[in-house]
Coordinates of N, CA and C in Angstrom, one line a residue:
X1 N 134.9 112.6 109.2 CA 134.0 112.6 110.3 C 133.4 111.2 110.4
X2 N 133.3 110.8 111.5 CA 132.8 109.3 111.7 C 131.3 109.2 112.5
X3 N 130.6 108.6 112.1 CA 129.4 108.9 112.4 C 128.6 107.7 112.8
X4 N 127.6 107.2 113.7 CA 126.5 106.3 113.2 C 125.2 106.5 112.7
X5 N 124.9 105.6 111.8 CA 123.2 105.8 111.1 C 122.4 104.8 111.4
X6 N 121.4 105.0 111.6 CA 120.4 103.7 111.2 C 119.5 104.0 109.5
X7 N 119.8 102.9 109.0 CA 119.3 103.0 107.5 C 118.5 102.0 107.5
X8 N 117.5 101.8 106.5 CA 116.5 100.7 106.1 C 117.3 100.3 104.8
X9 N 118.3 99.2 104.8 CA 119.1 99.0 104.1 C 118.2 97.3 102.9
X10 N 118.0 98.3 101.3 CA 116.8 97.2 100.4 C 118.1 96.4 100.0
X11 N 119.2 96.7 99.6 CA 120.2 96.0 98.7 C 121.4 96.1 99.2
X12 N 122.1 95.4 98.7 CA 123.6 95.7 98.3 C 124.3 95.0 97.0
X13 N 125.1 95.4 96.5 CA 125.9 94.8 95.9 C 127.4 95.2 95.8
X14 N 128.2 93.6 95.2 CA 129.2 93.8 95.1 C 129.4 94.2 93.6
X15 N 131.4 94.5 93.5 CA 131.7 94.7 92.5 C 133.2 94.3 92.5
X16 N 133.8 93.5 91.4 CA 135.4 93.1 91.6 C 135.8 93.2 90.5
X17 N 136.5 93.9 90.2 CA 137.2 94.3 88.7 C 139.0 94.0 88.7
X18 N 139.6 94.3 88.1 CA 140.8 94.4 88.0 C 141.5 95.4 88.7
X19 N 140.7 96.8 88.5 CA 141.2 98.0 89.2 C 140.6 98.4 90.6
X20 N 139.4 97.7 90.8 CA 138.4 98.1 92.0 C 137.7 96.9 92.1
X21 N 137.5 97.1 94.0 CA 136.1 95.9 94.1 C 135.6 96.7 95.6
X22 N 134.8 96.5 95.8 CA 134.0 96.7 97.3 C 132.8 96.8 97.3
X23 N 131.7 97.7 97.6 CA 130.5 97.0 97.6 C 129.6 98.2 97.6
X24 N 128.3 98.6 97.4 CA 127.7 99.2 97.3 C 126.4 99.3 98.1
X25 N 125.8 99.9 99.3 CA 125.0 99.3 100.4 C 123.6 100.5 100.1
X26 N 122.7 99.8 99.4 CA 121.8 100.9 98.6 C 120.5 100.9 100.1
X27 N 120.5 102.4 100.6 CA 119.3 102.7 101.5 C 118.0 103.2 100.8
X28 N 117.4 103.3 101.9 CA 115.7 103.8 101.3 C 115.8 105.1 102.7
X29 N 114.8 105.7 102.6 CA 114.3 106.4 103.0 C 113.0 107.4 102.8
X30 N 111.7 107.9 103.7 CA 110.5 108.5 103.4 C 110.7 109.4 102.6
X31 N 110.3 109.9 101.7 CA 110.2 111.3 101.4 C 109.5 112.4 102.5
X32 N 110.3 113.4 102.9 CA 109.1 114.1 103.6 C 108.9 115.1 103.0
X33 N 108.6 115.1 101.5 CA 108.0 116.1 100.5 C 108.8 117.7 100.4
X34 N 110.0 117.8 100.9 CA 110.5 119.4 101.3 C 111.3 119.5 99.7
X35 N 111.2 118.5 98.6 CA 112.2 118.5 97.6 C 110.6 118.3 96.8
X36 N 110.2 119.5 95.9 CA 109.2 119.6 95.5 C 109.5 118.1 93.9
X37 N 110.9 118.2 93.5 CA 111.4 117.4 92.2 C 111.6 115.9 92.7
X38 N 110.9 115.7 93.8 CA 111.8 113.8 93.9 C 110.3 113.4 94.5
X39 N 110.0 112.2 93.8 CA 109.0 111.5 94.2 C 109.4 110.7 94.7
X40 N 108.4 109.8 95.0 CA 108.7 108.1 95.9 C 110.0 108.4 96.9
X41 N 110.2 107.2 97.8 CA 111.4 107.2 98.6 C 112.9 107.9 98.1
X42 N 113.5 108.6 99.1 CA 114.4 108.9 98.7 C 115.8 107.9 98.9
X43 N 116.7 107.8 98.0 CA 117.8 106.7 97.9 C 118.9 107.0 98.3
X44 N 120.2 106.7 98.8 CA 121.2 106.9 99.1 C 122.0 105.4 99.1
X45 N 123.4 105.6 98.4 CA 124.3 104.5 98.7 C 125.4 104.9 99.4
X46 N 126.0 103.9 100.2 CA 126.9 103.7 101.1 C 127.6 103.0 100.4
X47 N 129.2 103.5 100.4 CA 130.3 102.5 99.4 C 131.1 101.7 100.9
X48 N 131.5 100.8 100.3 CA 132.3 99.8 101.8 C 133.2 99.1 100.5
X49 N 134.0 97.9 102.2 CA 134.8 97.1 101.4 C 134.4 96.1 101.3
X50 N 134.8 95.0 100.1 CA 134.6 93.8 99.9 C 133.9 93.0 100.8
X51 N 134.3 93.0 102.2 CA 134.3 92.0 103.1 C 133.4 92.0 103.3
X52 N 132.1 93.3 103.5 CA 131.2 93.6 104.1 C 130.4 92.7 103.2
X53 N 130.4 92.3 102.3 CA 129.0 91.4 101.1 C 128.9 90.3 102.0
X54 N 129.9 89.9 102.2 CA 129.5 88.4 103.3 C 128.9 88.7 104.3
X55 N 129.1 89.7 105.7 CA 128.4 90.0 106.6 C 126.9 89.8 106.1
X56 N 127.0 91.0 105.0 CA 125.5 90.8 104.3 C 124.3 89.7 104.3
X57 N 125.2 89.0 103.1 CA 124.9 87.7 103.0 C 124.5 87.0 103.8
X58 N 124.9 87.0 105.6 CA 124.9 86.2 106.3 C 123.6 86.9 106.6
X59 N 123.5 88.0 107.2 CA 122.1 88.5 107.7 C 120.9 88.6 106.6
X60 N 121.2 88.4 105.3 CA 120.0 88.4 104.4 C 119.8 86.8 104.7
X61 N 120.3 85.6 104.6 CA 120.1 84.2 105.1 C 118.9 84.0 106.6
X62 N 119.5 84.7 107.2 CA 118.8 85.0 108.4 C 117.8 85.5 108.9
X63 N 117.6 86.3 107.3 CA 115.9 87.2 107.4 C 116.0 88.6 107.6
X64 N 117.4 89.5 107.8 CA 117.3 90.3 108.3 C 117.5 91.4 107.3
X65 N 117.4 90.9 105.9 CA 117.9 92.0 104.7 C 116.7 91.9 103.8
X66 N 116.2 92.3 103.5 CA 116.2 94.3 103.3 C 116.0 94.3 104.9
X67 N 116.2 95.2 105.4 CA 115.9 95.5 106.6 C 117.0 97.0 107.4
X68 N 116.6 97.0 108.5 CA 117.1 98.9 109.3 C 118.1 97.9 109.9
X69 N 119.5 98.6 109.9 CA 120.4 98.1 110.3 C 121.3 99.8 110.9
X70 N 122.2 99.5 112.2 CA 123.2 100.2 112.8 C 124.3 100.2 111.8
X71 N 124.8 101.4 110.8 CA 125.9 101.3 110.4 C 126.5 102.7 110.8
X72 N 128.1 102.1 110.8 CA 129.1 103.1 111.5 C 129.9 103.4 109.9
X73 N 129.1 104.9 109.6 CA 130.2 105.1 108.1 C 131.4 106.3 108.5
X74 N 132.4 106.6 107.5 CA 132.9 107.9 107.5 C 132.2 108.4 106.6
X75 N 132.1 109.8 106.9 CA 131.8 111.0 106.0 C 132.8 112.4 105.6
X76 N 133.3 111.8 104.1 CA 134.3 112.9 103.4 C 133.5 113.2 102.3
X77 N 134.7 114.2 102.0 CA 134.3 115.0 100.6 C 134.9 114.1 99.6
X78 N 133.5 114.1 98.6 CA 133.5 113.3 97.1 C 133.6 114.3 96.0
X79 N 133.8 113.5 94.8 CA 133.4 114.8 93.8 C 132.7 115.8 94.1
X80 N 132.9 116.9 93.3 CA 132.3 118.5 93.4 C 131.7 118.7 94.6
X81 N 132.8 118.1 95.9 CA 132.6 118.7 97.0 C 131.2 118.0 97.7
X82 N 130.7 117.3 97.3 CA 129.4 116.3 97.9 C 130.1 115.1 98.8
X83 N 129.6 115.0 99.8 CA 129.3 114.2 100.9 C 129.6 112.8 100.3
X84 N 130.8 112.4 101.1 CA 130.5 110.4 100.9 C 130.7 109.8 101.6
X85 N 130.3 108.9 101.7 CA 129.8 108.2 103.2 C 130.0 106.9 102.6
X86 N 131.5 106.1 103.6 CA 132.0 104.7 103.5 C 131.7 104.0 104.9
X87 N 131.4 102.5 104.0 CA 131.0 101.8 105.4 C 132.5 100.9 106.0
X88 N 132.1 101.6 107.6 CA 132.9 101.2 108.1 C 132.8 99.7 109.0
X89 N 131.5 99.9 109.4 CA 130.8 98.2 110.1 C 129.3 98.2 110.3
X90 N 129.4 97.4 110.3 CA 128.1 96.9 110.4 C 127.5 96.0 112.0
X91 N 126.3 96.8 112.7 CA 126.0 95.8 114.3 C 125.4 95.1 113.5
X92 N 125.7 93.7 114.1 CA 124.6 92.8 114.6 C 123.2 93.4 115.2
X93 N 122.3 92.8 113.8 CA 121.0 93.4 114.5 C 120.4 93.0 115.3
X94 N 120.5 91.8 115.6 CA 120.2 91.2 117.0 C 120.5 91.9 118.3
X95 N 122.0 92.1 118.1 CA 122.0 93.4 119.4 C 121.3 94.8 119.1
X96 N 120.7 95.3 117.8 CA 120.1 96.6 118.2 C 118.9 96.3 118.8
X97 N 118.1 95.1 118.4 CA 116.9 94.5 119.2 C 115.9 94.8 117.6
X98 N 116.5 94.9 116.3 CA 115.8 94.9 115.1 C 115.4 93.5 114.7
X99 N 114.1 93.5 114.3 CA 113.2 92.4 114.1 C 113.7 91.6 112.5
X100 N 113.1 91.0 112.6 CA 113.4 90.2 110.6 C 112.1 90.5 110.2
X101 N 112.6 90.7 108.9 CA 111.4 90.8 107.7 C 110.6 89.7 107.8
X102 N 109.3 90.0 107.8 CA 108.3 89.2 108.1 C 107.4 89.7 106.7
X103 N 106.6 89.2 105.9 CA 105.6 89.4 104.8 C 104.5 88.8 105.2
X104 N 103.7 89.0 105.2 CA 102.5 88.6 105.0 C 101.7 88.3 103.7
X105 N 101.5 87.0 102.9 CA 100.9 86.8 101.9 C 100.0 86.7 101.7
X106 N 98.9 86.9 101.0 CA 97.2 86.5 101.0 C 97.2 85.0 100.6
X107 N 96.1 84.5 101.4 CA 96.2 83.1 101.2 C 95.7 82.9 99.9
X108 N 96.0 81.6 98.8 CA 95.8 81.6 98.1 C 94.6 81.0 97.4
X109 N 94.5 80.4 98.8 CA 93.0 79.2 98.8 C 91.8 80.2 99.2
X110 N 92.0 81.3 99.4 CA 90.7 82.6 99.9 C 90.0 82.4 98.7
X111 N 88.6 82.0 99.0 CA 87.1 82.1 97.6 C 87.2 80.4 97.1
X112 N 87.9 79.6 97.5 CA 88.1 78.4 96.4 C 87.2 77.7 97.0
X113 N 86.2 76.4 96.6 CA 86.2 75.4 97.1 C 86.8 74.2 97.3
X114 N 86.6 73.8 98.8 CA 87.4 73.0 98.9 C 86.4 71.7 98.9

């Protein structure tokens, strides 16, 4: 089944072995407290291929990683029958109309004399 998500995508990484390589696209998400055993944000990864680390790469350069991105995964059965979800592409978040990571830092000169 092919699907789209929008995820708040903190990481990725790659991986290139001998026998395996592709990449691993680690989400976040709120807790909304219905799982009395999981604190903090709840996590999910998205496996993909290789190629996709560069895409990455280019939009983390750009400002746009960690950040909510449109991804088009499939959804099959994994081990013991659990859900897995491979990335199939990635939009340009410019076309979803998704902003860049912006921080705000406390000034550092706040209380000093100058």
């Amino acid at each position: 089944m092919k699907t789209t998500i929008t995820a708040n995508v903190r990481m990725v990484q790659k991986y290139d072995s001998d026998s395996t390589k592709g990449v691993n696209v680690f989400c976040e998400d709120e807790n909304d407290g219905v799982n009395e055993n999981l604190i903090g944000p709840v996590q999910l990864v998205i496996g993909g291929a290789l190629d996709h680390f560069e895409t990455f790469k280019t939009y983390a350069k750009e400002g746009f990683l960690p950040g909510v991105f449109e991804l088009s995964v499939d959804v099959t059965r994994g081990a013991g029958g659990k859900a897995k979800l491979t990335l199939l592409s990635v939009k340009d978040p410019r076309l979803s109309g998704i902003k860049k990571v912006t921080e705000t830092r406390p000034d550092n000169t706040a209380g000093k004399a100058v």
